[in-house]
Amino acid sequence: MGVKGGLHTTGAKWFMIESQRHSYHLVDPSPWPISGSLGALATTVGGVMYMHSFQGGATLLSLGLIFLLYTMFVWWRDVLRESTLEGHHTKAVQLGPRYGSILFIVSEVMFLFAFFWASSHSSLAPTVEIGGIWPPKGIGVLDPWEIPLLNTPILPSSGAAVTWAHHAILAGKEKRAVYALVATVSLALVSTGFQGMEYYQAPSTISDSIYGSTFFLATGFHGFHVIIGTLFLIVCGIRQYLGHLTKKHHVGFEAAAWYWHFVDVVWLFPFVSIYWWGGI
Amino acid sequence: MASAAARSGLRSLAARAKATAAPAARRRMSSSAHDDAHETAKWEKITYAGIVTCTLLAAYNLSKGHPHFDEPPAYPYLHIRNKEFPWGPDGLFENKHH
């Protein structure tokens, strides 16, 4: 039922919560959906203007992205307040975020599958325009046994660290859980750093034939997902430090762990199919 | 990793079910916590082993120099430029075509 009284609790709201006869959470009106819509509109229009060299495009794009990020932050902040501080997330309510997280990850799988389809389509039957071979003639490829091989144990080690964090939370070991999340994030940052270093050393670019396009799209989006997962885990680490995550209720952390395991597993596919098979 | 995560998820669900179903909730809770403590220690060791492996592999990899590539011939499908990027002639990670 949440805390009775408090600085911002009105008598009417207290009465409403007390009189509730169901397990669900009837949310209060929120400004963030319209805020997110306006941010998306500004981002889209700003992006088009920027790509077409209209004056002010870069500014509008930047402001749109800032507004979108702000909306994400305050919206998730509100959800956190509703669940952790006000206690609205019963077992029934928790199913919503759980299903949402799983469906989001499934949609990401389909998203990334398209890149492997495009890459396989071009590499399995290379056209005569690029020399009839794969990689195309004149393309310098990265050695899969250098940095890519190095990233292959780093991400699974990070997955092991997040599993360590999960069990530490279940066992009620608060400090060990924070250390585990620090280890997880550190490994993620190392992995991202190596990927960035490799991009700067790469002999080809995104505009070097279909090879460059598919290579940088697949590895670039994986890298972007690593960054998103890292931010998610940083937020979980802060919340663990603040005491938000308990043995019984840590849905936000579970979503981050599911996402992180997904990102780890996905890395193996571009490593095998793009760096290894597609690069030699 | 995914199967390990699924297994640990299923185990935690099973432990939770036992805790709620069994009459001696306190004892089950204790054994569940003990099992989680054991799992925590196990995954901590696995994490440390992974970190050591990555460190050694990184040291080995970085001790070698990075490879150098010759400039390829000017094939029409390389360095395609129908129009410039909004920020200039080079892509995000390029500093080579000047």
mmCIF file of C-alpha atoms in Angstrom:
data_model
loop_
_atom_site.group_PDB
_atom_site.id
_atom_site.type_symbol
_atom_site.label_atom_id
_atom_site.label_comp_id
_atom_site.label_asym_id
_atom_site.label_seq_id
_atom_site.Cartn_x
_atom_site.Cartn_y
_atom_site.Cartn_z
ATOM 1 C CA MET A 1 0.000 0.000 0.000
ATOM 2 C CA GLY A 2 2.973 2.309 0.257
ATOM 3 C CA VAL A 3 3.851 4.797 2.931
ATOM 4 C CA LYS A 4 1.080 6.639 4.763
ATOM 5 C CA GLY A 5 1.634 10.365 5.012
ATOM 6 C CA GLY A 6 4.767 11.975 3.670
ATOM 7 C CA LEU A 7 5.536 15.380 2.281
ATOM 8 C CA HIS A 8 3.565 15.129 -0.948
ATOM 9 C CA THR A 9 0.829 12.705 0.000
ATOM 10 C CA THR A 10 -2.603 14.259 0.110
ATOM 11 C CA GLY A 11 -5.468 12.887 2.144
ATOM 12 C CA ALA A 12 -7.411 12.128 -1.011
ATOM 13 C CA LYS A 13 -4.606 10.090 -2.506
ATOM 14 C CA TRP A 14 -4.046 8.256 0.743
ATOM 15 C CA PHE A 15 -7.710 7.381 0.837
ATOM 16 C CA MET A 16 -7.638 6.235 -2.795
ATOM 17 C CA ILE A 17 -4.707 3.908 -2.169
ATOM 18 C CA GLU A 18 -6.283 2.513 0.974
ATOM 19 C CA SER A 19 -9.556 1.817 -0.805
ATOM 20 C CA GLN A 20 -7.893 -0.077 -3.676
ATOM 21 C CA ARG A 21 -9.321 -3.585 -4.072
ATOM 22 C CA HIS A 22 -7.104 -4.856 -6.911
ATOM 23 C CA SER A 23 -3.430 -5.548 -7.631
ATOM 24 C CA TYR A 24 -2.989 -3.158 -10.537
ATOM 25 C CA HIS A 25 -1.478 0.297 -10.800
ATOM 26 C CA LEU A 26 -3.720 3.036 -12.191
ATOM 27 C CA VAL A 27 -1.122 5.568 -13.296
ATOM 28 C CA ASP A 28 -1.457 9.309 -12.853
ATOM 29 C CA PRO A 29 -1.558 11.571 -15.916
ATOM 30 C CA SER A 30 1.939 12.157 -17.269
ATOM 31 C CA PRO A 31 3.416 14.809 -19.589
ATOM 32 C CA TRP A 32 6.216 12.572 -20.870
ATOM 33 C CA PRO A 33 4.462 10.853 -23.812
ATOM 34 C CA ILE A 34 3.762 14.195 -25.511
ATOM 35 C CA SER A 35 7.222 15.368 -24.497
ATOM 36 C CA GLY A 36 8.772 12.317 -26.153
ATOM 37 C CA SER A 37 6.667 12.865 -29.266
ATOM 38 C CA LEU A 38 7.830 16.460 -29.614
ATOM 39 C CA GLY A 39 11.430 15.367 -29.079
ATOM 40 C CA ALA A 40 11.077 12.725 -31.793
ATOM 41 C CA LEU A 41 9.534 15.286 -34.149
ATOM 42 C CA ALA A 42 12.381 17.744 -33.588
ATOM 43 C CA THR A 43 14.955 14.967 -34.036
ATOM 44 C CA THR A 44 13.417 13.765 -37.297
ATOM 45 C CA VAL A 45 12.942 17.183 -38.865
ATOM 46 C CA GLY A 46 16.341 18.309 -37.609
ATOM 47 C CA GLY A 47 17.967 15.192 -39.025
ATOM 48 C CA VAL A 48 16.459 15.737 -42.468
ATOM 49 C CA MET A 49 17.466 19.399 -42.434
ATOM 50 C CA TYR A 50 20.998 18.492 -41.372
ATOM 51 C CA MET A 51 21.417 15.862 -44.079
ATOM 52 C CA HIS A 52 20.184 18.331 -46.713
ATOM 53 C CA SER A 53 22.366 21.214 -45.472
ATOM 54 C CA PHE A 54 19.485 23.431 -44.387
ATOM 55 C CA GLN A 55 20.499 26.198 -42.018
ATOM 56 C CA GLY A 56 19.794 25.373 -38.390
ATOM 57 C CA GLY A 57 19.488 21.629 -39.025
ATOM 58 C CA ALA A 58 22.324 20.676 -36.707
ATOM 59 C CA THR A 59 20.893 22.832 -33.939
ATOM 60 C CA LEU A 60 17.383 21.403 -34.238
ATOM 61 C CA LEU A 61 18.737 17.845 -34.395
ATOM 62 C CA SER A 62 20.848 18.412 -31.295
ATOM 63 C CA LEU A 63 17.993 19.998 -29.362
ATOM 64 C CA GLY A 64 15.651 17.179 -30.392
ATOM 65 C CA LEU A 65 18.091 14.542 -29.159
ATOM 66 C CA ILE A 66 18.644 16.412 -25.895
ATOM 67 C CA PHE A 67 14.886 16.661 -25.392
ATOM 68 C CA LEU A 68 14.453 12.942 -26.130
ATOM 69 C CA LEU A 69 17.170 11.990 -23.648
ATOM 70 C CA TYR A 70 15.654 14.250 -21.008
ATOM 71 C CA THR A 71 12.242 12.632 -21.569
ATOM 72 C CA MET A 72 13.752 9.161 -21.193
ATOM 73 C CA PHE A 73 15.464 10.170 -17.972
ATOM 74 C CA VAL A 74 12.412 11.721 -16.295
ATOM 75 C CA TRP A 75 10.015 9.042 -17.527
ATOM 76 C CA TRP A 76 12.149 6.235 -16.119
ATOM 77 C CA ARG A 77 12.684 8.309 -12.981
ATOM 78 C CA ASP A 78 8.908 8.411 -12.511
ATOM 79 C CA VAL A 79 8.600 4.648 -13.039
ATOM 80 C CA LEU A 80 11.370 4.132 -10.484
ATOM 81 C CA ARG A 81 9.577 6.360 -7.984
ATOM 82 C CA GLU A 82 6.287 4.547 -8.522
ATOM 83 C CA SER A 83 7.853 1.128 -7.998
ATOM 84 C CA THR A 84 10.619 1.604 -5.448
ATOM 85 C CA LEU A 85 9.467 4.553 -3.370
ATOM 86 C CA GLU A 86 5.668 4.354 -3.626
ATOM 87 C CA GLY A 87 5.381 0.576 -3.820
ATOM 88 C CA HIS A 88 2.871 0.372 -6.660
ATOM 89 C CA HIS A 89 4.555 -2.512 -8.490
ATOM 90 C CA THR A 90 2.877 -5.651 -7.220
ATOM 91 C CA LYS A 91 3.633 -9.034 -8.753
ATOM 92 C CA ALA A 92 0.867 -8.437 -11.281
ATOM 93 C CA VAL A 93 2.199 -4.999 -12.214
ATOM 94 C CA GLN A 94 5.752 -6.335 -12.594
ATOM 95 C CA LEU A 95 4.592 -8.562 -15.442
ATOM 96 C CA GLY A 96 4.196 -5.516 -17.682
ATOM 97 C CA PRO A 97 7.845 -4.405 -17.572
ATOM 98 C CA ARG A 98 8.963 -8.038 -17.781
ATOM 99 C CA TYR A 99 6.946 -8.727 -20.914
ATOM 100 C CA GLY A 100 8.001 -5.362 -22.326
ATOM 101 C CA SER A 101 11.685 -6.130 -21.816
ATOM 102 C CA ILE A 102 11.413 -9.555 -23.434
ATOM 103 C CA LEU A 103 9.472 -8.203 -26.414
ATOM 104 C CA PHE A 104 11.994 -5.394 -26.851
ATOM 105 C CA ILE A 105 14.871 -7.880 -26.930
ATOM 106 C CA VAL A 106 12.987 -10.055 -29.434
ATOM 107 C CA SER A 107 12.498 -7.034 -31.698
ATOM 108 C CA GLU A 108 16.226 -6.304 -31.422
ATOM 109 C CA VAL A 109 16.972 -9.862 -32.546
ATOM 110 C CA MET A 110 14.850 -9.303 -35.645
ATOM 111 C CA PHE A 111 16.527 -5.944 -36.245
ATOM 112 C CA LEU A 112 20.022 -7.453 -36.167
ATOM 113 C CA PHE A 113 18.928 -10.478 -38.220
ATOM 114 C CA ALA A 114 18.329 -8.114 -41.147
ATOM 115 C CA PHE A 115 21.999 -7.079 -41.142
ATOM 116 C CA PHE A 116 23.204 -10.655 -41.243
ATOM 117 C CA TRP A 117 20.759 -11.338 -44.051
ATOM 118 C CA ALA A 118 22.131 -8.412 -46.070
ATOM 119 C CA SER A 119 25.717 -9.414 -45.360
ATOM 120 C CA SER A 120 25.128 -13.053 -46.278
ATOM 121 C CA HIS A 121 23.195 -12.087 -49.400
ATOM 122 C CA SER A 122 26.164 -10.105 -50.700
ATOM 123 C CA SER A 123 28.949 -12.386 -49.516
ATOM 124 C CA LEU A 124 27.505 -15.723 -50.622
ATOM 125 C CA ALA A 125 27.173 -14.590 -54.235
ATOM 126 C CA PRO A 126 29.506 -11.638 -54.826
ATOM 127 C CA THR A 127 28.751 -9.690 -57.994
ATOM 128 C CA VAL A 128 31.103 -9.175 -60.897
ATOM 129 C CA GLU A 129 31.221 -5.414 -60.227
ATOM 130 C CA ILE A 130 33.275 -6.031 -57.083
ATOM 131 C CA GLY A 131 35.498 -8.642 -58.711
ATOM 132 C CA GLY A 132 33.315 -11.695 -58.166
ATOM 133 C CA ILE A 133 35.040 -12.419 -54.845
ATOM 134 C CA TRP A 134 34.425 -11.735 -51.185
ATOM 135 C CA PRO A 135 35.856 -9.629 -49.644
ATOM 136 C CA PRO A 136 35.710 -7.429 -52.745
ATOM 137 C CA LYS A 137 38.966 -6.876 -54.586
ATOM 138 C CA GLY A 138 40.965 -4.023 -53.099
ATOM 139 C CA ILE A 139 39.254 -4.148 -49.683
ATOM 140 C CA GLY A 140 41.612 -4.384 -46.741
ATOM 141 C CA VAL A 141 40.080 -6.516 -44.002
ATOM 142 C CA LEU A 142 40.827 -6.640 -40.299
ATOM 143 C CA ASP A 143 42.528 -9.746 -38.961
ATOM 144 C CA PRO A 144 39.868 -11.580 -36.896
ATOM 145 C CA TRP A 145 42.548 -13.043 -34.622
ATOM 146 C CA GLU A 146 43.633 -9.676 -33.260
ATOM 147 C CA ILE A 147 41.232 -7.231 -31.617
ATOM 148 C CA PRO A 148 38.069 -9.176 -32.588
ATOM 149 C CA LEU A 149 39.444 -12.300 -30.920
ATOM 150 C CA LEU A 150 40.302 -10.182 -27.889
ATOM 151 C CA ASN A 151 36.719 -8.902 -27.668
ATOM 152 C CA THR A 152 35.411 -12.455 -27.813
ATOM 153 C CA PRO A 153 36.349 -13.342 -24.190
ATOM 154 C CA ILE A 154 35.794 -9.805 -22.856
ATOM 155 C CA LEU A 155 32.048 -9.693 -23.440
ATOM 156 C CA PRO A 156 31.348 -13.204 -22.041
ATOM 157 C CA SER A 157 33.459 -12.269 -19.005
ATOM 158 C CA SER A 158 31.226 -9.245 -18.611
ATOM 159 C CA GLY A 159 28.243 -11.591 -18.880
ATOM 160 C CA ALA A 160 29.743 -13.716 -16.103
ATOM 161 C CA ALA A 161 30.183 -10.581 -13.981
ATOM 162 C CA VAL A 162 26.540 -9.587 -14.400
ATOM 163 C CA THR A 163 25.533 -13.137 -13.429
ATOM 164 C CA TRP A 164 27.709 -12.741 -10.338
ATOM 165 C CA ALA A 165 25.846 -9.492 -9.602
ATOM 166 C CA HIS A 166 22.500 -11.254 -10.007
ATOM 167 C CA HIS A 167 23.348 -13.998 -7.526
ATOM 168 C CA ALA A 168 24.833 -11.461 -5.125
ATOM 169 C CA ILE A 169 21.545 -9.536 -5.164
ATOM 170 C CA LEU A 170 19.549 -12.738 -4.608
ATOM 171 C CA ALA A 171 21.847 -13.657 -1.705
ATOM 172 C CA GLY A 172 21.484 -10.206 -0.155
ATOM 173 C CA LYS A 173 25.173 -9.318 -0.560
ATOM 174 C CA GLU A 174 24.759 -5.643 -1.359
ATOM 175 C CA LYS A 175 28.422 -4.635 -1.549
ATOM 176 C CA ARG A 176 29.470 -7.640 -3.629
ATOM 177 C CA ALA A 177 26.673 -6.788 -6.065
ATOM 178 C CA VAL A 178 28.026 -3.266 -6.506
ATOM 179 C CA TYR A 179 31.545 -4.617 -7.090
ATOM 180 C CA ALA A 180 30.162 -7.089 -9.627
ATOM 181 C CA LEU A 181 28.372 -4.333 -11.522
ATOM 182 C CA VAL A 182 31.536 -2.220 -11.517
ATOM 183 C CA ALA A 183 33.393 -5.192 -13.026
ATOM 184 C CA THR A 184 30.646 -5.641 -15.622
ATOM 185 C CA VAL A 185 30.739 -2.004 -16.689
ATOM 186 C CA SER A 186 34.549 -1.882 -16.710
ATOM 187 C CA LEU A 187 34.763 -4.840 -19.074
ATOM 188 C CA ALA A 188 32.108 -3.234 -21.275
ATOM 189 C CA LEU A 189 34.045 0.020 -21.489
ATOM 190 C CA VAL A 190 37.241 -1.863 -22.365
ATOM 191 C CA SER A 191 35.394 -3.696 -25.128
ATOM 192 C CA THR A 192 33.964 -0.458 -26.525
ATOM 193 C CA GLY A 193 37.392 1.162 -26.383
ATOM 194 C CA PHE A 194 38.940 -1.671 -28.381
ATOM 195 C CA GLN A 195 36.160 -1.465 -30.959
ATOM 196 C CA GLY A 196 36.690 2.279 -31.307
ATOM 197 C CA MET A 197 40.436 1.797 -31.664
ATOM 198 C CA GLU A 198 39.813 -0.774 -34.381
ATOM 199 C CA TYR A 199 37.476 1.571 -36.249
ATOM 200 C CA TYR A 200 40.206 4.197 -36.402
ATOM 201 C CA GLN A 201 42.707 1.644 -37.663
ATOM 202 C CA ALA A 202 40.314 0.125 -40.201
ATOM 203 C CA PRO A 203 41.631 0.245 -43.780
ATOM 204 C CA SER A 204 38.128 0.447 -45.264
ATOM 205 C CA THR A 205 35.196 2.790 -44.665
ATOM 206 C CA ILE A 206 31.422 2.554 -44.639
ATOM 207 C CA SER A 207 31.347 3.835 -48.222
ATOM 208 C CA ASP A 208 33.697 1.161 -49.627
ATOM 209 C CA SER A 209 31.223 -1.007 -51.563
ATOM 210 C CA ILE A 210 28.666 -3.319 -50.012
ATOM 211 C CA TYR A 211 31.379 -4.788 -47.805
ATOM 212 C CA GLY A 212 31.972 -1.500 -45.995
ATOM 213 C CA SER A 213 28.264 -0.853 -45.630
ATOM 214 C CA THR A 214 27.361 -4.205 -44.130
ATOM 215 C CA PHE A 215 30.506 -4.464 -41.998
ATOM 216 C CA PHE A 216 30.119 -1.089 -40.335
ATOM 217 C CA LEU A 217 26.343 -1.407 -39.970
ATOM 218 C CA ALA A 218 26.538 -4.788 -38.247
ATOM 219 C CA THR A 219 29.517 -4.043 -36.021
ATOM 220 C CA GLY A 220 28.430 -0.444 -35.465
ATOM 221 C CA PHE A 221 24.968 -1.356 -34.258
ATOM 222 C CA HIS A 222 26.408 -4.034 -32.027
ATOM 223 C CA GLY A 223 28.731 -1.418 -30.565
ATOM 224 C CA PHE A 224 25.802 0.934 -30.074
ATOM 225 C CA HIS A 225 23.918 -1.791 -28.202
ATOM 226 C CA VAL A 226 26.970 -2.330 -25.991
ATOM 227 C CA ILE A 227 26.908 1.377 -25.133
ATOM 228 C CA ILE A 228 23.175 1.302 -24.335
ATOM 229 C CA GLY A 229 23.626 -1.804 -22.192
ATOM 230 C CA THR A 230 26.534 -0.138 -20.404
ATOM 231 C CA LEU A 231 24.405 2.888 -19.517
ATOM 232 C CA PHE A 232 21.632 0.572 -18.303
ATOM 233 C CA LEU A 233 24.084 -1.290 -16.067
ATOM 234 C CA ILE A 234 25.546 1.955 -14.724
ATOM 235 C CA VAL A 235 22.038 2.996 -13.676
ATOM 236 C CA CYS A 236 21.562 -0.398 -12.005
ATOM 237 C CA GLY A 237 24.883 -0.014 -10.200
ATOM 238 C CA ILE A 238 23.827 3.379 -8.845
ATOM 239 C CA ARG A 239 20.467 1.988 -7.739
ATOM 240 C CA GLN A 240 22.146 -0.988 -6.064
ATOM 241 C CA TYR A 241 24.438 1.405 -4.216
ATOM 242 C CA LEU A 242 21.398 3.440 -3.125
ATOM 243 C CA GLY A 243 19.646 0.323 -1.846
ATOM 244 C CA HIS A 244 16.831 0.287 -4.398
ATOM 245 C CA LEU A 245 17.299 -3.335 -5.459
ATOM 246 C CA THR A 246 16.188 -5.993 -2.983
ATOM 247 C CA LYS A 247 16.258 -9.766 -2.881
ATOM 248 C CA LYS A 248 12.595 -9.909 -3.771
ATOM 249 C CA HIS A 249 12.207 -7.044 -6.219
ATOM 250 C CA HIS A 250 14.832 -6.061 -8.785
ATOM 251 C CA VAL A 251 12.999 -6.040 -12.110
ATOM 252 C CA GLY A 252 15.096 -3.200 -13.533
ATOM 253 C CA PHE A 253 18.274 -5.145 -12.892
ATOM 254 C CA GLU A 254 16.795 -8.307 -14.405
ATOM 255 C CA ALA A 255 15.915 -6.395 -17.576
ATOM 256 C CA ALA A 256 19.468 -5.041 -17.753
ATOM 257 C CA ALA A 257 20.903 -8.539 -17.231
ATOM 258 C CA TRP A 258 18.686 -10.068 -19.927
ATOM 259 C CA TYR A 259 19.703 -7.299 -22.326
ATOM 260 C CA TRP A 260 23.377 -7.735 -21.457
ATOM 261 C CA HIS A 261 23.311 -11.479 -22.040
ATOM 262 C CA PHE A 262 21.625 -10.798 -25.380
ATOM 263 C CA VAL A 263 24.368 -8.310 -26.353
ATOM 264 C CA ASP A 264 27.057 -10.811 -25.326
ATOM 265 C CA VAL A 265 25.596 -13.632 -27.380
ATOM 266 C CA VAL A 266 24.999 -11.424 -30.403
ATOM 267 C CA TRP A 267 28.713 -10.556 -30.559
ATOM 268 C CA LEU A 268 29.558 -14.146 -31.483
ATOM 269 C CA PHE A 269 27.510 -13.907 -34.679
ATOM 270 C CA PRO A 270 29.317 -10.944 -36.303
ATOM 271 C CA PHE A 271 32.628 -12.348 -35.081
ATOM 272 C CA VAL A 272 32.046 -15.674 -36.846
ATOM 273 C CA SER A 273 30.120 -14.566 -39.920
ATOM 274 C CA ILE A 274 31.609 -11.144 -40.670
ATOM 275 C CA TYR A 275 35.101 -10.989 -39.184
ATOM 276 C CA TRP A 276 36.054 -14.636 -39.594
ATOM 277 C CA TRP A 277 34.106 -16.189 -42.447
ATOM 278 C CA GLY A 278 33.504 -12.914 -44.283
ATOM 279 C CA GLY A 279 36.964 -11.499 -43.780
ATOM 280 C CA ILE A 280 39.319 -14.238 -44.918
ATOM 281 C CA MET B 1 25.896 -17.387 -21.149
ATOM 282 C CA ALA B 2 22.244 -17.391 -22.218
ATOM 283 C CA SER B 3 21.706 -20.966 -21.048
ATOM 284 C CA ALA B 4 23.471 -20.191 -17.771
ATOM 285 C CA ALA B 5 21.243 -17.157 -17.289
ATOM 286 C CA ALA B 6 18.139 -19.211 -18.066
ATOM 287 C CA ARG B 7 19.269 -21.932 -15.682
ATOM 288 C CA SER B 8 19.924 -19.476 -12.863
ATOM 289 C CA GLY B 9 16.579 -17.816 -13.573
ATOM 290 C CA LEU B 10 14.757 -21.133 -13.399
ATOM 291 C CA ARG B 11 16.622 -22.078 -10.238
ATOM 292 C CA SER B 12 15.680 -18.816 -8.549
ATOM 293 C CA LEU B 13 12.054 -19.310 -9.592
ATOM 294 C CA ALA B 14 12.075 -22.867 -8.234
ATOM 295 C CA ALA B 15 13.646 -21.699 -4.984
ATOM 296 C CA ARG B 16 11.037 -18.976 -4.668
ATOM 297 C CA ALA B 17 8.213 -21.471 -5.277
ATOM 298 C CA LYS B 18 9.602 -23.823 -2.650
ATOM 299 C CA ALA B 19 9.940 -20.959 -0.194
ATOM 300 C CA THR B 20 6.290 -19.979 -0.608
ATOM 301 C CA ALA B 21 4.909 -23.537 -0.708
ATOM 302 C CA ALA B 22 6.838 -25.157 2.140
ATOM 303 C CA PRO B 23 5.459 -24.818 5.687
ATOM 304 C CA ALA B 24 8.935 -24.268 7.153
ATOM 305 C CA ALA B 25 9.476 -21.028 5.232
ATOM 306 C CA ARG B 26 12.370 -19.908 7.379
ATOM 307 C CA ARG B 27 14.447 -23.019 6.744
ATOM 308 C CA ARG B 28 13.810 -22.896 2.991
ATOM 309 C CA MET B 29 14.688 -19.233 2.949
ATOM 310 C CA SER B 30 17.937 -20.035 4.708
ATOM 311 C CA SER B 31 18.831 -22.846 2.312
ATOM 312 C CA SER B 32 17.887 -20.647 -0.640
ATOM 313 C CA ALA B 33 20.153 -17.852 0.615
ATOM 314 C CA HIS B 34 22.937 -20.381 1.171
ATOM 315 C CA ASP B 35 22.549 -21.656 -2.391
ATOM 316 C CA ASP B 36 22.644 -18.093 -3.725
ATOM 317 C CA ALA B 37 25.756 -17.385 -1.672
ATOM 318 C CA HIS B 38 27.424 -20.425 -3.221
ATOM 319 C CA GLU B 39 26.380 -19.332 -6.707
ATOM 320 C CA THR B 40 27.664 -15.829 -5.981
ATOM 321 C CA ALA B 41 31.095 -17.156 -5.024
ATOM 322 C CA LYS B 42 31.174 -19.433 -8.075
ATOM 323 C CA TRP B 43 30.402 -16.657 -10.532
ATOM 324 C CA GLU B 44 32.842 -14.344 -8.794
ATOM 325 C CA LYS B 45 35.602 -16.874 -9.452
ATOM 326 C CA ILE B 46 34.485 -17.265 -13.064
ATOM 327 C CA THR B 47 34.548 -13.483 -13.469
ATOM 328 C CA TYR B 48 38.070 -13.224 -12.077
ATOM 329 C CA ALA B 49 39.256 -16.040 -14.365
ATOM 330 C CA GLY B 50 37.704 -14.225 -17.321
ATOM 331 C CA ILE B 51 39.358 -10.939 -16.387
ATOM 332 C CA VAL B 52 42.784 -12.596 -16.087
ATOM 333 C CA THR B 53 42.316 -14.295 -19.456
ATOM 334 C CA CYS B 54 41.318 -11.018 -21.119
ATOM 335 C CA THR B 55 44.241 -9.171 -19.568
ATOM 336 C CA LEU B 56 46.784 -11.710 -20.804
ATOM 337 C CA LEU B 57 45.246 -11.807 -24.276
ATOM 338 C CA ALA B 58 45.129 -8.006 -24.398
ATOM 339 C CA ALA B 59 48.773 -7.722 -23.361
ATOM 340 C CA TYR B 60 49.761 -10.238 -26.034
ATOM 341 C CA ASN B 61 47.668 -8.544 -28.727
ATOM 342 C CA LEU B 62 48.768 -5.018 -27.955
ATOM 343 C CA SER B 63 52.433 -6.014 -27.779
ATOM 344 C CA LYS B 64 52.247 -6.678 -31.507
ATOM 345 C CA GLY B 65 52.090 -3.602 -33.687
ATOM 346 C CA HIS B 66 48.909 -2.774 -35.536
ATOM 347 C CA PRO B 67 48.887 -3.827 -39.203
ATOM 348 C CA HIS B 68 49.577 -1.458 -42.085
ATOM 349 C CA PHE B 69 47.598 -1.537 -45.299
ATOM 350 C CA ASP B 70 48.597 -0.372 -48.754
ATOM 351 C CA GLU B 71 46.453 2.114 -50.588
ATOM 352 C CA PRO B 72 44.105 0.170 -52.887
ATOM 353 C CA PRO B 73 43.658 1.035 -56.589
ATOM 354 C CA ALA B 74 40.912 3.549 -57.354
ATOM 355 C CA TYR B 75 38.154 1.054 -58.106
ATOM 356 C CA PRO B 76 34.750 2.683 -58.731
ATOM 357 C CA TYR B 77 33.109 0.822 -55.840
ATOM 358 C CA LEU B 78 35.621 2.086 -53.276
ATOM 359 C CA HIS B 79 35.144 5.358 -51.401
ATOM 360 C CA ILE B 80 31.773 6.056 -53.001
ATOM 361 C CA ARG B 81 30.822 9.746 -52.738
ATOM 362 C CA ASN B 82 27.520 10.707 -54.300
ATOM 363 C CA LYS B 83 27.530 13.743 -52.057
ATOM 364 C CA GLU B 84 29.560 14.913 -49.102
ATOM 365 C CA PHE B 85 28.660 14.142 -45.513
ATOM 366 C CA PRO B 86 26.961 17.087 -43.772
ATOM 367 C CA TRP B 87 30.009 17.541 -41.564
ATOM 368 C CA GLY B 88 32.662 17.419 -44.278
ATOM 369 C CA PRO B 89 34.395 15.132 -46.791
ATOM 370 C CA ASP B 90 35.378 12.349 -44.374
ATOM 371 C CA GLY B 91 33.298 9.730 -42.646
ATOM 372 C CA LEU B 92 33.119 9.497 -38.850
ATOM 373 C CA PHE B 93 36.252 7.382 -38.436
ATOM 374 C CA GLU B 94 38.228 8.545 -41.463
ATOM 375 C CA ASN B 95 41.219 10.849 -41.580
ATOM 376 C CA LYS B 96 42.744 9.453 -44.720
ATOM 377 C CA HIS B 97 41.341 11.039 -47.861
ATOM 378 C CA HIS B 98 42.846 14.494 -48.098
#
